[in-house]
mmCIF file of C-alpha atoms and ligand atoms in Angstrom:
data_model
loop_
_atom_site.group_PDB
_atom_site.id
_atom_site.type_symbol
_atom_site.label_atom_id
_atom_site.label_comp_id
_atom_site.label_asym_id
_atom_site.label_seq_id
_atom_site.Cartn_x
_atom_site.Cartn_y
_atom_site.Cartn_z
ATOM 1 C CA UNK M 150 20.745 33.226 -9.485
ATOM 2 C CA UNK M 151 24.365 32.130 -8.570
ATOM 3 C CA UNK M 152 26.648 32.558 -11.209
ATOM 4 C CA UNK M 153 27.418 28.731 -11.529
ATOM 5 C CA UNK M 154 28.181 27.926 -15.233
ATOM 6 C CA UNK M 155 31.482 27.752 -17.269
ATOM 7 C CA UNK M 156 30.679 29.189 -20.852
ATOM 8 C CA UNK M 157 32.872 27.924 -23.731
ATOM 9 C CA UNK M 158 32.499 30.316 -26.572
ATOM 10 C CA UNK M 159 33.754 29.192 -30.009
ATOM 11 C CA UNK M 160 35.261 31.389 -31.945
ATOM 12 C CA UNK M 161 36.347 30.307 -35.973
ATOM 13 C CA UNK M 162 36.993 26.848 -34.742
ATOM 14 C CA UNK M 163 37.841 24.250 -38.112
ATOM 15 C CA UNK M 164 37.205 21.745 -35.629
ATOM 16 C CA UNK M 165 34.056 21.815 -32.877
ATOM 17 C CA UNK M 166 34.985 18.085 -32.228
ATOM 18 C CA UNK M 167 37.519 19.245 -29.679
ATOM 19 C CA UNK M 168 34.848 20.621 -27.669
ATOM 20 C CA UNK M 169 32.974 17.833 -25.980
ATOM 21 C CA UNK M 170 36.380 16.472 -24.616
ATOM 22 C CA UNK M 171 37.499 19.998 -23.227
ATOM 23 C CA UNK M 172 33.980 20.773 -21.613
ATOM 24 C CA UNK M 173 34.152 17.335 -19.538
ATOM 25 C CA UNK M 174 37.426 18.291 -18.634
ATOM 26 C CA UNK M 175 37.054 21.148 -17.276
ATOM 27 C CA UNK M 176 34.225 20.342 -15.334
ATOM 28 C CA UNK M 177 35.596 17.768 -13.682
ATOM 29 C CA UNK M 178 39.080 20.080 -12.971
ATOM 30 C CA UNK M 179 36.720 23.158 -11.777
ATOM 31 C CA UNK M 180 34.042 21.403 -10.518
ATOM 32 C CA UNK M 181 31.644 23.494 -12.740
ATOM 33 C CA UNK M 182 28.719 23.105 -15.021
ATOM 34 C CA UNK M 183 29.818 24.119 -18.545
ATOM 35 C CA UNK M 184 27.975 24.544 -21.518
ATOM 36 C CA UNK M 185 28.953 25.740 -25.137
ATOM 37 C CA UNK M 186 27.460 29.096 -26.145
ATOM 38 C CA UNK M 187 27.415 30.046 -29.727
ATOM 39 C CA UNK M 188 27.681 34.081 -29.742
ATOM 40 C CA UNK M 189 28.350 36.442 -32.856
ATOM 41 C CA UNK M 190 32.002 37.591 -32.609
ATOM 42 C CA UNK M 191 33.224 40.226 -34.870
ATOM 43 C CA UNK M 192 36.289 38.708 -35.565
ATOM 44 C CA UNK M 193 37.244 41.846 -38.373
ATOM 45 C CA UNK M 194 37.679 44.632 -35.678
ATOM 46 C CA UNK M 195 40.544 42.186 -33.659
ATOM 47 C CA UNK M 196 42.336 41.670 -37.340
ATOM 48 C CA UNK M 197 45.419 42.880 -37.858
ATOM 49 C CA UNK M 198 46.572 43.054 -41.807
ATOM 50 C CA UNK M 199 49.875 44.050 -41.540
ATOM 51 C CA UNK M 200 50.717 40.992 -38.973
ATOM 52 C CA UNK M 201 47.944 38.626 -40.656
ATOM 53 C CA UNK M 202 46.997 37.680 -36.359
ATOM 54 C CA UNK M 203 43.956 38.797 -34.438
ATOM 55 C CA UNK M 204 44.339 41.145 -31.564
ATOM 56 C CA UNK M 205 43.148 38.929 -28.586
ATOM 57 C CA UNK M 206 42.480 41.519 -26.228
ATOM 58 C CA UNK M 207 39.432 42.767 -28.600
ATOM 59 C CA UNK M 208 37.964 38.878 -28.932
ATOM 60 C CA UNK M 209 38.071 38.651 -25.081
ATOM 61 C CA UNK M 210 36.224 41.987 -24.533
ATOM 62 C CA UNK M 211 33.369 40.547 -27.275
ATOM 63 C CA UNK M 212 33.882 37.276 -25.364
ATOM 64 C CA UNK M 213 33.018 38.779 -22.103
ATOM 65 C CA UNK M 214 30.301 41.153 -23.502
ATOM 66 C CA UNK M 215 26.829 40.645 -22.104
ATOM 67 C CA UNK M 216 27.541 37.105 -20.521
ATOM 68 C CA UNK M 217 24.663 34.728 -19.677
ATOM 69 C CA UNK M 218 23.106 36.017 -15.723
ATOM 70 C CA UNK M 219 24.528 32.626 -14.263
ATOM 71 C CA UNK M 220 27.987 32.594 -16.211
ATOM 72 C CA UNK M 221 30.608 32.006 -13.713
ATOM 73 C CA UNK M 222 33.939 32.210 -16.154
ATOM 74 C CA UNK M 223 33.423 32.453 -20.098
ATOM 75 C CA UNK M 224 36.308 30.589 -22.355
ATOM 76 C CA UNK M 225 36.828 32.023 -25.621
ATOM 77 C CA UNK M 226 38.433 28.742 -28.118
ATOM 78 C CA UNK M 227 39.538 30.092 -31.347
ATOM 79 C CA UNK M 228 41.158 28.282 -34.321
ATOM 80 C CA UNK M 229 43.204 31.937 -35.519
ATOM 81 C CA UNK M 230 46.536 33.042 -34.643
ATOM 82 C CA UNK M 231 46.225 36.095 -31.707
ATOM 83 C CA UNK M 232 48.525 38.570 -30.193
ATOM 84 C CA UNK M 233 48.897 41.630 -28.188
ATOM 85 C CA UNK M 234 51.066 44.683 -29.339
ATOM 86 C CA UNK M 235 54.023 43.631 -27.064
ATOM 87 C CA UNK M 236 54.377 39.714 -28.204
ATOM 88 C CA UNK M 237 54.711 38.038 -31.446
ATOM 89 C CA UNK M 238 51.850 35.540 -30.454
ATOM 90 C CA UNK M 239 49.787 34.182 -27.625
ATOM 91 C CA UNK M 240 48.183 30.216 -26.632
ATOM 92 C CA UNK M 241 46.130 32.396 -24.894
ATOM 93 C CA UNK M 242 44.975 35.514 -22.592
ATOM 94 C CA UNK M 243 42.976 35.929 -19.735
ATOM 95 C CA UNK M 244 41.454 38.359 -17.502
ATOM 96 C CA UNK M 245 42.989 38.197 -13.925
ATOM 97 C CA UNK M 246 40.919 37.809 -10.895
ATOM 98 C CA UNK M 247 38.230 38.854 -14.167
ATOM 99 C CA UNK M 248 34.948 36.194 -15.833
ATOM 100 C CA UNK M 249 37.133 35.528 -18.742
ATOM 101 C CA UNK M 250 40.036 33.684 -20.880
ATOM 102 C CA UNK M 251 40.659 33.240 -24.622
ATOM 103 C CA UNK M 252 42.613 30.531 -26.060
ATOM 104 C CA UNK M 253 44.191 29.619 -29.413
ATOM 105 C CA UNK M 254 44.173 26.396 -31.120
ATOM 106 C CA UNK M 255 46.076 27.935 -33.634
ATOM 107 C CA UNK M 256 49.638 26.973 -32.625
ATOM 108 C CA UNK M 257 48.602 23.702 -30.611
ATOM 109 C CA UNK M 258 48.755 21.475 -33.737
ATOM 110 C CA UNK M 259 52.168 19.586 -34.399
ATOM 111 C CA UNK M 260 51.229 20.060 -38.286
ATOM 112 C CA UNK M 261 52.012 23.751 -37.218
ATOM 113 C CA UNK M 262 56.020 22.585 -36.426
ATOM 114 C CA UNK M 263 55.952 20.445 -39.529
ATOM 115 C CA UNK M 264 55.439 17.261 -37.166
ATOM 116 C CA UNK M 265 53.219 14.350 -38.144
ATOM 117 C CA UNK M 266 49.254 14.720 -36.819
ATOM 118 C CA UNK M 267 48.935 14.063 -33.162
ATOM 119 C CA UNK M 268 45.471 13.938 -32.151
ATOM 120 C CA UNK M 269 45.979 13.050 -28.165
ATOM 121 C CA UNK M 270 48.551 15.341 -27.723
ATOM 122 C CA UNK M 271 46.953 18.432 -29.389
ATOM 123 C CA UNK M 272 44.165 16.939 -26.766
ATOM 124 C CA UNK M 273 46.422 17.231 -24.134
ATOM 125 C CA UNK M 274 48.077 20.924 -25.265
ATOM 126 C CA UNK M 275 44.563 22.155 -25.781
ATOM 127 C CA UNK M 276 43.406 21.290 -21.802
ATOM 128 C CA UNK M 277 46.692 22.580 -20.314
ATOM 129 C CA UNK M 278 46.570 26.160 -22.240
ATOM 130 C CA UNK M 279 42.478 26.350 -21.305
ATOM 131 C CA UNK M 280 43.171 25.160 -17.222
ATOM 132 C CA UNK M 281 46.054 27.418 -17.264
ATOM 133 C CA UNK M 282 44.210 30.627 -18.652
ATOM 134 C CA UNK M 283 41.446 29.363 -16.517
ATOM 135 C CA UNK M 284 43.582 30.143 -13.132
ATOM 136 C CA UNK M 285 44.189 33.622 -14.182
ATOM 137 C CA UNK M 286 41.096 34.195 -13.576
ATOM 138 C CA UNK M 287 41.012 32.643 -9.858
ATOM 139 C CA UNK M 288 43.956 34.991 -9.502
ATOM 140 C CA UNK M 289 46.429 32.315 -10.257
ATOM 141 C CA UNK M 290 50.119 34.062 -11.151
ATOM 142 C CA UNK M 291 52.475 32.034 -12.791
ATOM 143 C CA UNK M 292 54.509 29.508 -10.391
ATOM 144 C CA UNK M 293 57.848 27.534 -10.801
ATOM 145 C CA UNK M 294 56.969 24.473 -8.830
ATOM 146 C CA UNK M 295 57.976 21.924 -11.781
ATOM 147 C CA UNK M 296 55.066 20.641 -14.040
ATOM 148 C CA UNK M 297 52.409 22.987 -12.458
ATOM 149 C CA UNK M 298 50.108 24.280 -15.135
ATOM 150 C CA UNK M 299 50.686 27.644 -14.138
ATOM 151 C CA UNK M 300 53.991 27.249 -15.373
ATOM 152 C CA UNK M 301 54.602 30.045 -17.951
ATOM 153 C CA UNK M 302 54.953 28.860 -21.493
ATOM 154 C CA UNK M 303 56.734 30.590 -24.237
ATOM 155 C CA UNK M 304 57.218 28.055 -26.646
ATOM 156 C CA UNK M 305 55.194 24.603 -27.629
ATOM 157 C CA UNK M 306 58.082 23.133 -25.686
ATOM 158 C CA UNK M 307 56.713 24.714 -22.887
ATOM 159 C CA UNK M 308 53.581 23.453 -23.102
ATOM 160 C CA UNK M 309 54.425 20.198 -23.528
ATOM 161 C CA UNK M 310 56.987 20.109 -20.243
ATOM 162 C CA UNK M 311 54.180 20.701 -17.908
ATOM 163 C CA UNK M 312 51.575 19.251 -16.549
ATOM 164 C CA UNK M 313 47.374 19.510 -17.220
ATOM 165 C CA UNK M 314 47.176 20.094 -13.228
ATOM 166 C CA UNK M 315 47.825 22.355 -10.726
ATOM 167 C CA UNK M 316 50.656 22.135 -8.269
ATOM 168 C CA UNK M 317 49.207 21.703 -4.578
ATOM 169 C CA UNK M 318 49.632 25.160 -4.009
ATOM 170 C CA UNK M 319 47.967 26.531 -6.546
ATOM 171 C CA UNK M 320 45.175 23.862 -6.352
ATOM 172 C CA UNK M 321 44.846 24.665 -2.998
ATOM 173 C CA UNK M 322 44.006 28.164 -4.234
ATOM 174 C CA UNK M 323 41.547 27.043 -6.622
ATOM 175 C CA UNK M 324 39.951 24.875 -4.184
ATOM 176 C CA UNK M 325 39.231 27.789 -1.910
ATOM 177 C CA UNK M 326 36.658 29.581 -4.674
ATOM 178 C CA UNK M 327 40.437 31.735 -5.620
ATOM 179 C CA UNK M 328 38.151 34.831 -5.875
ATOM 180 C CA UNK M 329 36.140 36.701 -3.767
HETATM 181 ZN ZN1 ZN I 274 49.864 32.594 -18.006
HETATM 182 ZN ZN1 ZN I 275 51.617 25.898 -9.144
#
């Protein structure tokens, strides 16, 4: 069996209505099937009590851990706070050239920057930081054209400068498979 599928794993979402919308996206953008897979995660050996975050290197590896025989690329989605040692936080990680990518809801929310609720534009955050962590893996680096989603993003600000596609260059990379 081809590897085919695009797994979205869930990980201590407080909302799984977010889902539905990403998974049709993301077909459509990587012309893939995808398909939610609920799969224990053991999210007390990533937790970190002195920073009160989640290490996300150790929720990708569980992430990536015995995938499905046709899983093509497996997104992690997870409603807590990560990191890695070198950075105060993360929207998200992924595994380059690799099967998968974690992101974070967790900072996506305006109510996180004491802004009002903003449904459609935590939409919109939430497909940019998942397409862009999605690229990593088809060996996408991060690229300056203007409003390409492999822009690199620091801050929400970030984020919400770009755009949910890829420049032609980088599509063009996608388009060709990316990855051997
Ligand atoms: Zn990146
Ligand atoms: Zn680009």
């Amino acid at each position: 069996m081809k590897p085919s599928k695009l797994y979205v794993v869930p990980v201590q979402l407080s909302d799984d209505s977010v889902l539905d919308p990403l998974l049709t996206y993301l077909a459509h953008a990587f012309r893939l099937e995808t398909e939610i897979l609920w799969k224990e995660i053991d999210l007390a050996k990533a937790y970190d009590a002195k920073r009160h975050q989640y290490y996300s290197s150790t929720i990708l590896a569980q992430i990536v851990s015995n995938p499905p025989a046709d899983a093509f690329r497996m997104l992690g989605v997870t409603g807590v706070d990560i990191y890695i040692p070198v950075l105060t936080y993360l929207f998200g990680e992924a595994q380059f050239k690799g099967l998968g990518a974690l992101i974070s809801t967790y900072r996506l929310r305006s109510e996180f920057y004491e802004q009002p609720p903003d449904a459609q534009l935590f939409h919109e955050r939430l497909l940019k930081e998942a397409v862009h962590e999605l690229g990593h893996t088809y060996g996408l680096v991060h690229c300056n054209y203007p409003g390409c989603v492999m822009n690199s993003s620091t801050y929400i600000e970030d984020v919400d400068e770009k755009m949910v596609s890829f420049c032609r260059a980088c599509a063009k990379i996608i388009g060709e498979g990316g990855i051997e």
